Coordinates of C-alpha atoms in Angstrom, one line a residue:
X1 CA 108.6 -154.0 40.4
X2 CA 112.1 -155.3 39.3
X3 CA 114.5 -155.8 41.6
X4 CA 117.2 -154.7 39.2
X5 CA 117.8 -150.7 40.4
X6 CA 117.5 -148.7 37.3
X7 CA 115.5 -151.1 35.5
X8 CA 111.9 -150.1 34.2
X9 CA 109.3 -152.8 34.1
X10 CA 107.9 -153.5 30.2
X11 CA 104.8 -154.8 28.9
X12 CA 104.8 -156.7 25.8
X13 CA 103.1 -153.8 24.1
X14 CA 106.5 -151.5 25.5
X15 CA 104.3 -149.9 27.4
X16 CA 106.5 -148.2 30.6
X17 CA 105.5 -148.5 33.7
X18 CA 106.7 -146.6 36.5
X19 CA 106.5 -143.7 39.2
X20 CA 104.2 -141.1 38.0
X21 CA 103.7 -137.2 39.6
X22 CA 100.0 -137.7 39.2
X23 CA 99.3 -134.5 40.5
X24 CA 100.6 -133.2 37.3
X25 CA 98.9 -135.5 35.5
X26 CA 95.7 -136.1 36.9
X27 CA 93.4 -134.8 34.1
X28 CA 95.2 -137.1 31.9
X29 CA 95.1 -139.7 34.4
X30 CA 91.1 -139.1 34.9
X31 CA 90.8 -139.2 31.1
X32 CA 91.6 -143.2 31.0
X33 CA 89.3 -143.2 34.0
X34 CA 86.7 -141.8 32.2
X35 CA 87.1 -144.1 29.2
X36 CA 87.9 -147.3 31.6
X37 CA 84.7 -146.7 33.6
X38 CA 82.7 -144.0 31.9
X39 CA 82.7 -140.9 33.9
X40 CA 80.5 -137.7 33.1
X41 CA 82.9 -134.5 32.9
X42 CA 80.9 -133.7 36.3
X43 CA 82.0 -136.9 37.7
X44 CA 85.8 -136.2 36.6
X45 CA 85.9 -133.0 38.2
X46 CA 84.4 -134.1 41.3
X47 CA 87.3 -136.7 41.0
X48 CA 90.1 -134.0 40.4
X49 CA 89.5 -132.8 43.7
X50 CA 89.5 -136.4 45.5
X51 CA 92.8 -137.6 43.6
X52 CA 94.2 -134.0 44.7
X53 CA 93.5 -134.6 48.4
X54 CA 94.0 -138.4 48.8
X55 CA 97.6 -137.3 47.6
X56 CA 98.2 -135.4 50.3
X57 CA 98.2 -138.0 52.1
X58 CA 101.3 -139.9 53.5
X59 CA 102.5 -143.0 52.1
X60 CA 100.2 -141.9 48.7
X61 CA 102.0 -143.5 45.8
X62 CA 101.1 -143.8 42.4
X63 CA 102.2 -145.7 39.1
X64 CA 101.6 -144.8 35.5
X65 CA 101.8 -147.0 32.1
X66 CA 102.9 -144.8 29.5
X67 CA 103.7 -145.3 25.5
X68 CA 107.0 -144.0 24.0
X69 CA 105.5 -141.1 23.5
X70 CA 105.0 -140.4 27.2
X71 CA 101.5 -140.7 26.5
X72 CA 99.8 -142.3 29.9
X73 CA 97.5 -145.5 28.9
X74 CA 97.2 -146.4 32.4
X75 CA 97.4 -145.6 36.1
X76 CA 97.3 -146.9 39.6
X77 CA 96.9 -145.0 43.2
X78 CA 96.7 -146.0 46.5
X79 CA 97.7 -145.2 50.2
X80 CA 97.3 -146.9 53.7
X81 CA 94.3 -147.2 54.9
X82 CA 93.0 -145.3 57.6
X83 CA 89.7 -145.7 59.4
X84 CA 88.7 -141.9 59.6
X85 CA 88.9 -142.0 55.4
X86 CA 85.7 -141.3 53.9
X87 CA 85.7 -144.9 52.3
X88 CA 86.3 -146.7 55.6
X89 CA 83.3 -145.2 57.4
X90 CA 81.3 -146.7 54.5
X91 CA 82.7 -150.1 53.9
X92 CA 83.5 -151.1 57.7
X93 CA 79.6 -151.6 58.9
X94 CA 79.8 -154.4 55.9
X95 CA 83.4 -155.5 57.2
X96 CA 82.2 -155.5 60.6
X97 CA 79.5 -157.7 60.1
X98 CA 81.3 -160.5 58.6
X99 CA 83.9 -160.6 61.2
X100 CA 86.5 -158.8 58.6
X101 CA 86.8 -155.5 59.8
X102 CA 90.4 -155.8 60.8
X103 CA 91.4 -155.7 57.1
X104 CA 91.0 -151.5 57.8
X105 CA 94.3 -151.8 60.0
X106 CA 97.6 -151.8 58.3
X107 CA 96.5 -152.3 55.0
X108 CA 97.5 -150.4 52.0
X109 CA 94.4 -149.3 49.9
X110 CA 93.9 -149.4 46.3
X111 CA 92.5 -146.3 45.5
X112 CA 92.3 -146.3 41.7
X113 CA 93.2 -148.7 38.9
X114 CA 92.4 -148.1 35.6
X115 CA 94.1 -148.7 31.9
X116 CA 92.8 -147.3 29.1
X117 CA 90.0 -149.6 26.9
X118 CA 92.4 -150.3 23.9
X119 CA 95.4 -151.8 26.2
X120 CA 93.3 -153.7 28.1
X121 CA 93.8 -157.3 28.6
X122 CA 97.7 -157.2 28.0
X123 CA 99.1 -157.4 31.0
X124 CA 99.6 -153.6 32.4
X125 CA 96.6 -153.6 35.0
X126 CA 99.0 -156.4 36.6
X127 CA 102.0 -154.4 36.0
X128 CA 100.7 -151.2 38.2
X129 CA 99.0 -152.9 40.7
X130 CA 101.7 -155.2 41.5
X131 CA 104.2 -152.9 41.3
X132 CA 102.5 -150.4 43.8
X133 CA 102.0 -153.4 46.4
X134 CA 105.6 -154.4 46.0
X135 CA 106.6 -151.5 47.1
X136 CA 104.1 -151.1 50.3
X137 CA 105.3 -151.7 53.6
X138 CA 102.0 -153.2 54.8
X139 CA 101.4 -156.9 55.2
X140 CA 97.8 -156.7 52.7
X141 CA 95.7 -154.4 50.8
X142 CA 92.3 -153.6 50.1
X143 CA 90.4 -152.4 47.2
X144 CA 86.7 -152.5 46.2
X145 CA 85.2 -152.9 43.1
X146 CA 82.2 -153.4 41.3
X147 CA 80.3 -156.8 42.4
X148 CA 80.1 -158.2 39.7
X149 CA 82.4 -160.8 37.6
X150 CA 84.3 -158.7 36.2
X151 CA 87.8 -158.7 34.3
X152 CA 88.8 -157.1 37.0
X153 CA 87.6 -158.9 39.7
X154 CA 88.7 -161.9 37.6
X155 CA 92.5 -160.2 38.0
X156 CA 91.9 -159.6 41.7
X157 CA 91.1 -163.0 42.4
X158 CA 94.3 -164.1 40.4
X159 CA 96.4 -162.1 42.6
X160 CA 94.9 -163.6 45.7
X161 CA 92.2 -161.2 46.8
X162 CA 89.0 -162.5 48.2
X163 CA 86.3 -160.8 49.0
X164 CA 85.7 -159.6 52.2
X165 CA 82.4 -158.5 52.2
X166 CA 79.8 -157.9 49.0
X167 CA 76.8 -155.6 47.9
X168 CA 78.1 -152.3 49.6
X169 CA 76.3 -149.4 48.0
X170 CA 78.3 -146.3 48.4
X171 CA 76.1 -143.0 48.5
X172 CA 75.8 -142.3 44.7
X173 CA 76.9 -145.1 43.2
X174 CA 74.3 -146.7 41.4
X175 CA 76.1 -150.1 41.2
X176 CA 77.0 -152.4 44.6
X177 CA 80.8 -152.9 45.8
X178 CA 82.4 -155.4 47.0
X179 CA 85.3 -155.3 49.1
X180 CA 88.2 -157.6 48.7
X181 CA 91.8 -158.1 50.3
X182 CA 95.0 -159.9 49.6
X183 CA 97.9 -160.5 52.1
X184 CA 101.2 -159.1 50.6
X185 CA 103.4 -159.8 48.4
X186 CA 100.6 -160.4 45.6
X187 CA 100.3 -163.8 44.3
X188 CA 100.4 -165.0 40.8
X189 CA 102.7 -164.4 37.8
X190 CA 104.5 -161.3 37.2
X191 CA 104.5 -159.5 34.0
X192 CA 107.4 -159.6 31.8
X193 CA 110.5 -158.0 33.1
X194 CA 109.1 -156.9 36.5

């Protein structure tokens, strides 16, 4: 984020972004989630729980993008990475065989990234994901997403995340993952103003 104190990072649209209690707003928060990546109201319940707990974790953080109206268009969560995590025990057998399995070590883990359909492509999915590795004190992070080339793989890839290992099926996902990391600071441009 900026490294004026005091100064909130804009998007051209003036969309805000900064901290957000997503505990508070998590079914507004799952809401964009649903529309970014089309959850079933089963699938965003089963998600209320998981946001819930994740946050309990220490060193959870998340960012928001939100309108003048307070209205939250976006949002971002991650915490470090540790190998007893549910995720972990899944993606490091793919890690593992590729020789990247250290990448679950000191790494801070992009749990969540979503922006809502109708402010995509403008910037804010930079803005939070940026500005919650900025702020992280470990030296990369890790994130998987969908394998395939995607708009946001594409903005992965401009930050400087590779992938670290491809086609991981996660119990229930009907889709492949792929796993990707990035050393810290993130590379690329910066949004306006952060």
């Amino acid at each position: 984020m900026s490294s004026n104190p005091g100064h909130t990072p804009r998007t051209p649209d003036e969309i805000t972004v900064g901290p957000l209690d997503l505990a508070a707003r998590v079914d507004e928060a799952l809401a964009v989630q649903a529309l970014a990546f089309g959850l079933t109201d089963e699938e965003m319940d089963v998600r209320h729980h998981i946001v819930l707990r994740h946050l309990g974790v220490p060193g959870a953080r998340a960012l928001g993008a939100t309108t003048a109206e307070n209205r939250l268009v976006g949002f971002v969560y991650g915490l470090p990475n540790d190998r007893a995590h549910w995720w972990s025990t899944v993606v490091q057998p793919y890690l593992r065989r590729l020789g990247n399995d250290e990448w679950l070590d000191d790494s801070f883990v992009i749990t969540e990234l979503h922006v809502h359909p109708r402010h995509q492509n403008r910037g804010i999915g930079r803005a939070l994901i940026t500005g919650l590795t900025d702020a992280a004190p470990q030296p990369r992070s890790i994130l998987s997403a969908i394998d395939r080339d995607t708009p946001a793989r594409g903005l992965y890839a401009s930050l400087g995340y590779r992938d670290l290992a491809r086609q991981i099926a996660f119990p229930g996902a009907p889709l492949p993952y792929a796993v990707m990391g990035a050393t810290l600071p993130l590379r690329g441009p910066r949004p306006h103003g952060a």
